[in-house]
CSV table of C-alpha atoms in Angstrom, one decimal:
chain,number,residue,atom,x,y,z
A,284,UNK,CA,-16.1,-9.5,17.8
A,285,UNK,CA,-15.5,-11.9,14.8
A,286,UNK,CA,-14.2,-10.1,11.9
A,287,UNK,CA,-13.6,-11.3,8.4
A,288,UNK,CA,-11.1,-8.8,6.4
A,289,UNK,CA,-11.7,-9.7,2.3
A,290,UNK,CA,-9.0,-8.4,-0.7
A,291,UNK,CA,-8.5,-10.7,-3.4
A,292,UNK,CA,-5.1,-11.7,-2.6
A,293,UNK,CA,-2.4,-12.9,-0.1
A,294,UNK,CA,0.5,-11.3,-2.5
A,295,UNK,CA,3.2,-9.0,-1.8
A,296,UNK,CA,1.8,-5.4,-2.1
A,297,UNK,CA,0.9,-2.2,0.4
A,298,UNK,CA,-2.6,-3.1,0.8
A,299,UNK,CA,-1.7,-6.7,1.6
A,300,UNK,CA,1.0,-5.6,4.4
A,301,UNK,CA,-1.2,-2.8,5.6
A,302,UNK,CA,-3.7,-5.3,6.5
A,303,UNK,CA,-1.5,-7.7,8.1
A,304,UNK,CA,-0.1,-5.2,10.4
A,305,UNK,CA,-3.8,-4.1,11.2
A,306,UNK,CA,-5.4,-7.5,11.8
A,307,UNK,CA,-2.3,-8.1,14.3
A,308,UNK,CA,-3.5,-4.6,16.1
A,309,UNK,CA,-6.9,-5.8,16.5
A,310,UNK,CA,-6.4,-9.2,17.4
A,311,UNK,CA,-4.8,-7.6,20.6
A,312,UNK,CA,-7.7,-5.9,20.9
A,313,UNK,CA,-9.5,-9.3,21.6
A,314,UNK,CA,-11.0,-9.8,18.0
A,315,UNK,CA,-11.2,-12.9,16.5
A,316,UNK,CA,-10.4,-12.3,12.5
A,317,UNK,CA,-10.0,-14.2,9.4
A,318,UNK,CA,-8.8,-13.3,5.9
A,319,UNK,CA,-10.6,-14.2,2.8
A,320,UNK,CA,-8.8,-14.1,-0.2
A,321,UNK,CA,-9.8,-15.4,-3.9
A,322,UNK,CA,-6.3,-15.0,-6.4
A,323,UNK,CA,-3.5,-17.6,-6.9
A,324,UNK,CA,-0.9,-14.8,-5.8
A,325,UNK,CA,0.1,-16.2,-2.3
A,326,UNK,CA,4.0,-14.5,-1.4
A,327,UNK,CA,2.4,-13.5,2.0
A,328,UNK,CA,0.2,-16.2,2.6
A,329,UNK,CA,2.5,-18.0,5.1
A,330,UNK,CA,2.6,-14.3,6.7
A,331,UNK,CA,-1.2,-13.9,7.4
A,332,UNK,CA,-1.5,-17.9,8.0
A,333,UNK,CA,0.7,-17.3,11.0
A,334,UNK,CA,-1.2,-14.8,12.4
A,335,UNK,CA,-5.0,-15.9,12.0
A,336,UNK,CA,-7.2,-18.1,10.2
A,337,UNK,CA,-7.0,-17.4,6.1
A,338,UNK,CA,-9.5,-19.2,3.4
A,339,UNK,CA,-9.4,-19.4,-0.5
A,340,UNK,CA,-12.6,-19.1,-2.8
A,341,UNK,CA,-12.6,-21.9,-5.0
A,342,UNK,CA,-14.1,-19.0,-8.0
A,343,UNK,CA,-10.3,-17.3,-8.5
A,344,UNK,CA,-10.7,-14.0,-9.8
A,345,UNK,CA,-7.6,-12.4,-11.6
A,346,UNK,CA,-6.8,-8.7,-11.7
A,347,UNK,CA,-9.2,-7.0,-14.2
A,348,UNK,CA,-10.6,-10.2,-15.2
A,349,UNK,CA,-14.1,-9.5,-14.3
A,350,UNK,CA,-14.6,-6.8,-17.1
A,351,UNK,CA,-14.5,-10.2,-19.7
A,352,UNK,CA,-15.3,-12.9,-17.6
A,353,UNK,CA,-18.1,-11.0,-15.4
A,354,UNK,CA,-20.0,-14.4,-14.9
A,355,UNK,CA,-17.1,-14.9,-12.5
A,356,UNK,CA,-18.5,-12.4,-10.1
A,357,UNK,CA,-22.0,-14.4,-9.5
A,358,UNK,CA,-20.1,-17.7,-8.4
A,359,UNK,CA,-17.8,-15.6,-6.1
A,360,UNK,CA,-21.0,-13.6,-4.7
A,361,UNK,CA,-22.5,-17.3,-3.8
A,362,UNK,CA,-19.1,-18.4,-2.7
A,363,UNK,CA,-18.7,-15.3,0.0
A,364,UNK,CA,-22.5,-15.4,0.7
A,365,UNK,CA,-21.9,-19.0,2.0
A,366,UNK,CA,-18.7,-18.3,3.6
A,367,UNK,CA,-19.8,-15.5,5.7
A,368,UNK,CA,-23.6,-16.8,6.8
A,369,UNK,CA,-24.1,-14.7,9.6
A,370,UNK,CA,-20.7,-16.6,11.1
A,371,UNK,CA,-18.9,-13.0,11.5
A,372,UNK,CA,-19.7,-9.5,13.1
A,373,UNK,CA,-18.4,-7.3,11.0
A,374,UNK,CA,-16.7,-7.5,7.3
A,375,UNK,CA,-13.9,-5.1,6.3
A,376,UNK,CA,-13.4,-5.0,2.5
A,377,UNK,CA,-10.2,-3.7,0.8
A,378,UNK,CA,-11.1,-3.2,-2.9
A,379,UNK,CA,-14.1,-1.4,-4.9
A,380,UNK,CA,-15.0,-5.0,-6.5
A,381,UNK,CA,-14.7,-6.6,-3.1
A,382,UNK,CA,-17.0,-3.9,-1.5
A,383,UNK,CA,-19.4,-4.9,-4.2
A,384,UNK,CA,-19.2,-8.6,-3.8
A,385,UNK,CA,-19.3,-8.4,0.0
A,386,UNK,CA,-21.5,-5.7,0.4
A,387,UNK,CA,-24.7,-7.9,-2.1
A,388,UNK,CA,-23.5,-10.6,-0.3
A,389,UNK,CA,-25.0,-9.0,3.1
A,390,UNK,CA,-28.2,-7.6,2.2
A,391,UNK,CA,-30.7,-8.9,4.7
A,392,UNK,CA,-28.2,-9.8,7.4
A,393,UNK,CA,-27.0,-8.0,10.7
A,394,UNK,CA,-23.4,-8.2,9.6
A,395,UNK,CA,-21.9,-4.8,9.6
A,396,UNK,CA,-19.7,-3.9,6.2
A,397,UNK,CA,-17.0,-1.4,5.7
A,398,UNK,CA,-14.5,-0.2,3.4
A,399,UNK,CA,-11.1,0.3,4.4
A,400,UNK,CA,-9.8,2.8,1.6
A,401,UNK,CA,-6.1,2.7,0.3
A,402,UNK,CA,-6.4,4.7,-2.7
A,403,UNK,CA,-8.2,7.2,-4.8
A,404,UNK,CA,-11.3,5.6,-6.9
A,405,UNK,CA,-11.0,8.2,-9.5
A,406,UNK,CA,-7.7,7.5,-10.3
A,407,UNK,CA,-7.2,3.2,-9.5
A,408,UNK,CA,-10.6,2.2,-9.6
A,409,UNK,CA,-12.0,4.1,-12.6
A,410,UNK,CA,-14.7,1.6,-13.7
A,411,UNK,CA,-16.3,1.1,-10.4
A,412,UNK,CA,-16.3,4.7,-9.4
A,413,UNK,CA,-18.3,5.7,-12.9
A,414,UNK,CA,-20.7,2.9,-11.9
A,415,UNK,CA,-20.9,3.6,-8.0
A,416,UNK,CA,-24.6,5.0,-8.2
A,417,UNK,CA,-25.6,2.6,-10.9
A,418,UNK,CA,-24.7,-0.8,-8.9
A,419,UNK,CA,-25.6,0.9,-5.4
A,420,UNK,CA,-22.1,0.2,-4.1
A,421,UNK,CA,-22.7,2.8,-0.6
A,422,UNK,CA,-26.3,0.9,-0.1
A,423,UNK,CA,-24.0,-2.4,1.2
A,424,UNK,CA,-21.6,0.0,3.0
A,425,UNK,CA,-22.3,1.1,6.8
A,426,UNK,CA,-18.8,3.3,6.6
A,427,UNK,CA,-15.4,4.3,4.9
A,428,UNK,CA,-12.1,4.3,6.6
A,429,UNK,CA,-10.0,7.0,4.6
A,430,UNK,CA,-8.9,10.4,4.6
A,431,UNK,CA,-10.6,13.6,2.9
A,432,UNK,CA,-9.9,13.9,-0.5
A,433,UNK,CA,-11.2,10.2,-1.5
A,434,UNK,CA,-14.1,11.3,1.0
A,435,UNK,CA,-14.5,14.5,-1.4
A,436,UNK,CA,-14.6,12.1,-4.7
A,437,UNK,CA,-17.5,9.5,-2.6
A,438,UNK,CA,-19.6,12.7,-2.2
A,439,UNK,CA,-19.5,13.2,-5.8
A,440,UNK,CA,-21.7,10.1,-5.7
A,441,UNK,CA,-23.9,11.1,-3.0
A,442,UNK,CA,-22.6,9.1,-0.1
A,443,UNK,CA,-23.8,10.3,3.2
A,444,UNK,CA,-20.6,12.3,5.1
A,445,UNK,CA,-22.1,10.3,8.3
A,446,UNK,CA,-20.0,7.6,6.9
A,447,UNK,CA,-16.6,8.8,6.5
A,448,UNK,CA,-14.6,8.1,9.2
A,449,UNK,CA,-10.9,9.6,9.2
A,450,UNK,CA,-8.7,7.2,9.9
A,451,UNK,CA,-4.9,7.8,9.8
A,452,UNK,CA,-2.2,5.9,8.3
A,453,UNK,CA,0.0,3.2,9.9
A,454,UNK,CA,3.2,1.5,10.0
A,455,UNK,CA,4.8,-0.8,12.2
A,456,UNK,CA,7.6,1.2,14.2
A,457,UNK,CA,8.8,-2.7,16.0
A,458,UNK,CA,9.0,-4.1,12.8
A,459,UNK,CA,10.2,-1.3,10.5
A,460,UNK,CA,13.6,0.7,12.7
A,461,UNK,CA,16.9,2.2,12.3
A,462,UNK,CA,19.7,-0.5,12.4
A,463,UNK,CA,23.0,0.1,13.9
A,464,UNK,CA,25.6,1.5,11.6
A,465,UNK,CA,27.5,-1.3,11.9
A,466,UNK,CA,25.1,-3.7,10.9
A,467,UNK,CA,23.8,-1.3,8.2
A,468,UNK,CA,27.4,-1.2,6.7
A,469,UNK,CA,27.9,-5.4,7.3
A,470,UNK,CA,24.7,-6.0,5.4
A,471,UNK,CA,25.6,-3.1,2.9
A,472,UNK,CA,28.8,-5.5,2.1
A,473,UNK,CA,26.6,-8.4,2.2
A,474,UNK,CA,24.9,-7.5,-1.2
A,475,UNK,CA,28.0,-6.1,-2.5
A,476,UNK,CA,27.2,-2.3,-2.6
A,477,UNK,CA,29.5,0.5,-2.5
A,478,UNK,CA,29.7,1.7,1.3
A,479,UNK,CA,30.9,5.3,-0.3
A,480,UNK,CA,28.0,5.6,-2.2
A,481,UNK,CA,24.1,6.8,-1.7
A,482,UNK,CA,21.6,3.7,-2.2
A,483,UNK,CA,18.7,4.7,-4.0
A,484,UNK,CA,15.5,2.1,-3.2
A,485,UNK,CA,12.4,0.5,-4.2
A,486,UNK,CA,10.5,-1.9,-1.9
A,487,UNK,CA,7.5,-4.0,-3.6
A,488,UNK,CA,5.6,-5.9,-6.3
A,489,UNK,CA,7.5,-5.3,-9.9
A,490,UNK,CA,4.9,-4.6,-12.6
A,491,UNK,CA,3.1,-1.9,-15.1
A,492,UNK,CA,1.0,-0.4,-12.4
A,493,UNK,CA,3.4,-0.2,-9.9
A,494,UNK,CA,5.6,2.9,-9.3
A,495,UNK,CA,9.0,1.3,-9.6
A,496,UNK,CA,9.6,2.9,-13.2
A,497,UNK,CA,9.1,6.3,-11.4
A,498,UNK,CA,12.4,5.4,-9.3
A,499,UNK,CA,14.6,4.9,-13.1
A,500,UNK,CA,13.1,8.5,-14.1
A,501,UNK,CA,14.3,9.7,-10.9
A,502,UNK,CA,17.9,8.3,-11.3
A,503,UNK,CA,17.8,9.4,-15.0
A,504,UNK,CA,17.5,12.8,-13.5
A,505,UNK,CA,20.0,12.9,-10.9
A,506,UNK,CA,22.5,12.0,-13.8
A,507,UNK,CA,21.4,14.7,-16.2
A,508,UNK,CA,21.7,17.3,-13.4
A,509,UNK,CA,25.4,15.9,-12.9
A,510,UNK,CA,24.8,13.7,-10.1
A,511,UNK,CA,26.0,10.0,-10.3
A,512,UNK,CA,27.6,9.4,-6.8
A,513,UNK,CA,24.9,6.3,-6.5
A,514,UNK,CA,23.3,2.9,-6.8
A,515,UNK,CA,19.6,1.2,-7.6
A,516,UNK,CA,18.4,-1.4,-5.0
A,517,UNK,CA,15.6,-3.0,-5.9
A,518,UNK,CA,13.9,-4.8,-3.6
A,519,UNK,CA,11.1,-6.8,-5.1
A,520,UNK,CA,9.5,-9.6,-7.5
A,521,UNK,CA,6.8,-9.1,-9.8
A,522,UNK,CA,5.7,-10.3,-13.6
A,523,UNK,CA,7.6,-7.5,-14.9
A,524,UNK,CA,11.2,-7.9,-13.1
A,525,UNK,CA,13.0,-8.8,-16.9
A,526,UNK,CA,11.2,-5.7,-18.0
A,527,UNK,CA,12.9,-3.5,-15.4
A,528,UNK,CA,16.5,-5.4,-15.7
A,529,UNK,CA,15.8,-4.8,-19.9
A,530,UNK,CA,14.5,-0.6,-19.4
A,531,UNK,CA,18.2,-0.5,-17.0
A,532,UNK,CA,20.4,-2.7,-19.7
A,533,UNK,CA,18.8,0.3,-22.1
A,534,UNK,CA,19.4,3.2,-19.3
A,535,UNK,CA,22.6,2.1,-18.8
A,536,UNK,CA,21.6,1.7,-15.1
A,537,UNK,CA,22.3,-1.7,-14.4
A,538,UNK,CA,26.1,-1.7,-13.5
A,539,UNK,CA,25.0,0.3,-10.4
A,540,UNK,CA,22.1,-1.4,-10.1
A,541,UNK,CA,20.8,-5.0,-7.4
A,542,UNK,CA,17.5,-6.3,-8.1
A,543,UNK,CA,17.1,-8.7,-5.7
A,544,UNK,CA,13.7,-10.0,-6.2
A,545,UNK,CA,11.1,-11.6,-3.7
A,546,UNK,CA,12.3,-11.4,-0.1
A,547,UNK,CA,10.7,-12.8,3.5
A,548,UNK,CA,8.9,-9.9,5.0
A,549,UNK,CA,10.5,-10.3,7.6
A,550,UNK,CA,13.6,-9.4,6.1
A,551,UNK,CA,12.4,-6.4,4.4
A,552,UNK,CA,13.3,-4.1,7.3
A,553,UNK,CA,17.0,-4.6,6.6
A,554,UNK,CA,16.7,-3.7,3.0
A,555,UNK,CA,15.6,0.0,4.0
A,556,UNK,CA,18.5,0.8,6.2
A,557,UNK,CA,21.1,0.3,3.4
A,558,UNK,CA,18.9,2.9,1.6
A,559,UNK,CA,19.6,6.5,1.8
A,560,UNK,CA,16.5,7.6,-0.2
A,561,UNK,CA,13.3,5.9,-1.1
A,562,UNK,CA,11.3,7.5,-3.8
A,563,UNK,CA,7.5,6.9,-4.9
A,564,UNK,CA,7.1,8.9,-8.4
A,565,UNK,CA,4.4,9.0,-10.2
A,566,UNK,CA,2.0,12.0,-11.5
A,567,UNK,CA,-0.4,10.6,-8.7
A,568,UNK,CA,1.1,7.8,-6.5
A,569,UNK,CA,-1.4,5.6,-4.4
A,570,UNK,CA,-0.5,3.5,-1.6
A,571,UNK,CA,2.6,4.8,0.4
A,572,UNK,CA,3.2,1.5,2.2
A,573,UNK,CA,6.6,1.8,0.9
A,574,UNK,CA,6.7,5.7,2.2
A,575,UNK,CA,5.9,4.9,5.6
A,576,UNK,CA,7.9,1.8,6.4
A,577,UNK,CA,11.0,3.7,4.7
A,578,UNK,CA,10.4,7.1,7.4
A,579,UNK,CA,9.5,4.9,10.3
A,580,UNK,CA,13.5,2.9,9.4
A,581,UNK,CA,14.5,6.6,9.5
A,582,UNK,CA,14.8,7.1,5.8
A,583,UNK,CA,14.7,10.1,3.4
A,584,UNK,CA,11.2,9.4,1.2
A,585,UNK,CA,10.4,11.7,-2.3
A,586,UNK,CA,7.4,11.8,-3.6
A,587,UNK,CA,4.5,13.7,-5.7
A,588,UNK,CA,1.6,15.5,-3.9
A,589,UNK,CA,-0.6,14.6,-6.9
A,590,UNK,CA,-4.9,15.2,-7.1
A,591,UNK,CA,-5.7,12.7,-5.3
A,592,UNK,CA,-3.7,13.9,-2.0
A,593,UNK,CA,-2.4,10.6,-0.5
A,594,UNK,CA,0.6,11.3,0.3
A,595,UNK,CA,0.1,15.0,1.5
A,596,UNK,CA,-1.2,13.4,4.5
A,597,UNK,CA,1.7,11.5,5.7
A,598,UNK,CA,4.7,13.5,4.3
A,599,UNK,CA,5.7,16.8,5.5
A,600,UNK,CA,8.3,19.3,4.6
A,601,UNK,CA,10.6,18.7,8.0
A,602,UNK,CA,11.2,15.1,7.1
A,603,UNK,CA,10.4,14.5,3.4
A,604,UNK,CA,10.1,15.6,0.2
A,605,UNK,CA,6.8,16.2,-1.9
A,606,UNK,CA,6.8,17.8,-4.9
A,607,UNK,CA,4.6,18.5,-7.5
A,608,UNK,CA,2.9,16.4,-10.5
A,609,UNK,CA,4.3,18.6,-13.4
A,610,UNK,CA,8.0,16.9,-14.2
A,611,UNK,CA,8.0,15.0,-11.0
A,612,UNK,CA,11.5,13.3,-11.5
A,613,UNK,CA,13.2,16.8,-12.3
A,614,UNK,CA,11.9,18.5,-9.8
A,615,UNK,CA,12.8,15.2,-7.0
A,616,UNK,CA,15.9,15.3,-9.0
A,617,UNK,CA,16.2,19.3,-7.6
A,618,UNK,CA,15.1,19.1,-4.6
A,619,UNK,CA,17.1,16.0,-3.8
A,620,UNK,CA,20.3,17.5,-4.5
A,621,UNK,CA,19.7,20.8,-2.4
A,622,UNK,CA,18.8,18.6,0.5
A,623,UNK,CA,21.8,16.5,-0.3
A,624,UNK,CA,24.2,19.4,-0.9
A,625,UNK,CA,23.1,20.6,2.6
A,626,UNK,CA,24.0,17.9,4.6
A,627,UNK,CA,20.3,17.0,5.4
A,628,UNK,CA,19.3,13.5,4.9
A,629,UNK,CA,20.2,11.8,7.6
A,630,UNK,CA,18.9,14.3,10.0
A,631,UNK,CA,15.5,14.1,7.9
A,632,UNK,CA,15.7,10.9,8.0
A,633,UNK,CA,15.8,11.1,11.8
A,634,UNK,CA,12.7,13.3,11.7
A,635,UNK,CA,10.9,11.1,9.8
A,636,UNK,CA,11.1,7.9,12.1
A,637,UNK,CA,9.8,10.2,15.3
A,638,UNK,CA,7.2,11.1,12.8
A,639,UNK,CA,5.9,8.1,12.1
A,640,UNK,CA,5.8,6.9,16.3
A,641,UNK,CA,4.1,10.0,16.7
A,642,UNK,CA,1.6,9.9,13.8
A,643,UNK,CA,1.5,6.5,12.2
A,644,UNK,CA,0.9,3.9,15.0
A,645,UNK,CA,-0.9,1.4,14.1
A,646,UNK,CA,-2.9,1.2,17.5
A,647,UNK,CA,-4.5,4.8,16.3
A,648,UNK,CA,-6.0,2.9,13.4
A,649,UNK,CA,-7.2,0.0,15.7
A,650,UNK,CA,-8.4,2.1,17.9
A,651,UNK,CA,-10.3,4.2,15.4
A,652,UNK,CA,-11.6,0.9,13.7
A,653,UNK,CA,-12.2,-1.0,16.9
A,654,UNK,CA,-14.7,2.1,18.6
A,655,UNK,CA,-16.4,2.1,15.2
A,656,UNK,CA,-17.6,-1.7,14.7
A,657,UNK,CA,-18.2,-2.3,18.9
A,658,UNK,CA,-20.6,0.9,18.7
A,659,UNK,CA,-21.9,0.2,15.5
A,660,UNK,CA,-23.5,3.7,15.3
A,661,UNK,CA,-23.4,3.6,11.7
């Protein structure tokens, strides 16, 4: 089947990687797919251009820019409309506005639609979620890829449950593995870190929205409960990287800090095995990209089992560490330290990357996806 996968950009992110990993599942599933794309932010635009056939809207849409430029949104609408003229199968959007776009954009065609979810609506995609009845989003939609709780917050808006189609998580265990020590502690000496010392990481796009600053909190913390036997790796670019060298000059974090910023994907893999612990802290974190790609390189991950559940699905007490929204860095900071003083990470860490083969292939998500649009039952 031809398949057209739409999210406004080809940047560095979760949602970006996620895809690329799942268009590579499906095309060896025999689908022909294409990625459509409509921002100037391009880091993994070699990446998807290597794997499949990717086009540019000439309308570009920045983040948030369609709340003051919503003109923007008819020209893009005509653009995809165009684009897509009964030339695909099946569109997968990524995004609430993209859902929209895409979704108008096939009314009175046989192409099928659906939404591939990657976070909560309440909580990332306020605006369109208060509007979801109003602009008659789920009348374009034949089904939602996601888990339960952002299947709870779409009934809220009366979508049909017929729709909701579970759909786990995936990472790519080839790409994402445990190194050999020796290479770890060669690579570790590469980037000039302490080989005595934990590593402490963050993997992805350095801005406001991102969950990066939840990984200073965290080291903060670990300090103010006595614990400094560590170092920040940041691995990463982003509009805000100055910000985050200025909030460590203030922390007094950046003498055992290395921000390294953008990196080939390729490379990324390497980066988490000189990491001991990866955190994602926030009051509700959304994606996890960076969760499962640390546990499936056998890593300890931290995180915060917030409302909207995302993580809860993927992390569980044997290999990781979820704790709760209420003062999340001192209670990772806690329940670091009782895993460290026992001994446990490495074994965890262990646990995790059988986890993720086990749990998180990325051929369950094909398949689940694959079943869906050749039956078309929806």
């Amino acid at each position: 089947m031809k398949v057209l996968f739409f999210y406004e950009s080809c940047g560095r992110g979760g949602q970006q990687t996620y895809t690329l990993e799942l268009i590579k599942a499906l095309l060896e599933k025999g689908h022909q797919v294409e990625y459509l794309y409509c921002q100037d932010n391009e880091e993994m635009l070699d990446s998807f251009q290597s794997i499949c056939r990717v086009s540019k809207l000439k309308t570009l849409l920045n983040p948030g820019e369609y709340k003051y430029k919503p003109w923007k949104l008819f020209f893009i609408f005509k653009e995809i409309k165009s684009f897509v003229h009964e030339s695909f199968d099946v569109v997968i959007t990524g995004s609430g506005i993209g859902s929209l776009l895409v979704g108008r954009s096939l009314k009175r065609t046989r192409i099928s639609h659906y939404r591939l979810m990657g976070c909560s609506l309440k909580q990332v995609e306020r605006n369109i979620f208060r509007y979801y009845q109003l602009l008659k989003i789920d009348n374009f939609i034949n089904g939602y890829f996601g888990w339960e709780e952002v299947f709870r917050e779409l009934r809220e808006k009366s979508v049909d449950d017929a729709k909701f189609i579970k759909t786990p998580f995936g990472v790519n265990t080839s790409v994402f593995f445990p190194m050999k020590i020796d290479e770890i502690k060669e690579f570790k000496e590469k980037l000039k870190l302490n080989q005595d010392k934990l590593v402490i990481g963050w993997v992805g796009r350095i801005c406001r929205t991102m969950q990066v600053w939840g990984t200073v909190e965290f080291a903060e913390s670990l300090i103010s409960h006595g614990f400094e036997d560590f170092q920040l790796l940041f691995v990463g670019g982003g509009p805000d990287q100055d910000l985050l060298i200025d909030l460590l000059i203030k922390k007094n974090l950046l003498q055992r800090s290395c921000v390294t910023g953008w990196i080939d994907y390729d490379e990324i893999n390497k980066y988490y095995n000189v990491m001991d612990v990866v955190p994602l802290l926030a009051k509700d974190p959304q994606g996890g990209s960076i969760i499962r790609e640390a546990m499936a390189a056998g890593k300890l991950t931290v995180s915060v089992d917030g409302p909207s559940k995302v993580q809860s699905e993927i992390m569980k007490e044997d290999y990781s560490l979820l704790v709760p929204s209420k003062n999340f860095a001192h209670e990772a900071a806690q329940s670091f330290l009782q895993i460290y003083k026992k001994g446990l990470i490495e074994k965890m860490g262990l646990s995790a990357r059988e986890a993720s083969i086990k749990h998180l292939s990325f051929d369950k998500v094909a398949n689940i996806i694959d079943q869906t649009i050749r039956s078309n039952k929806l």
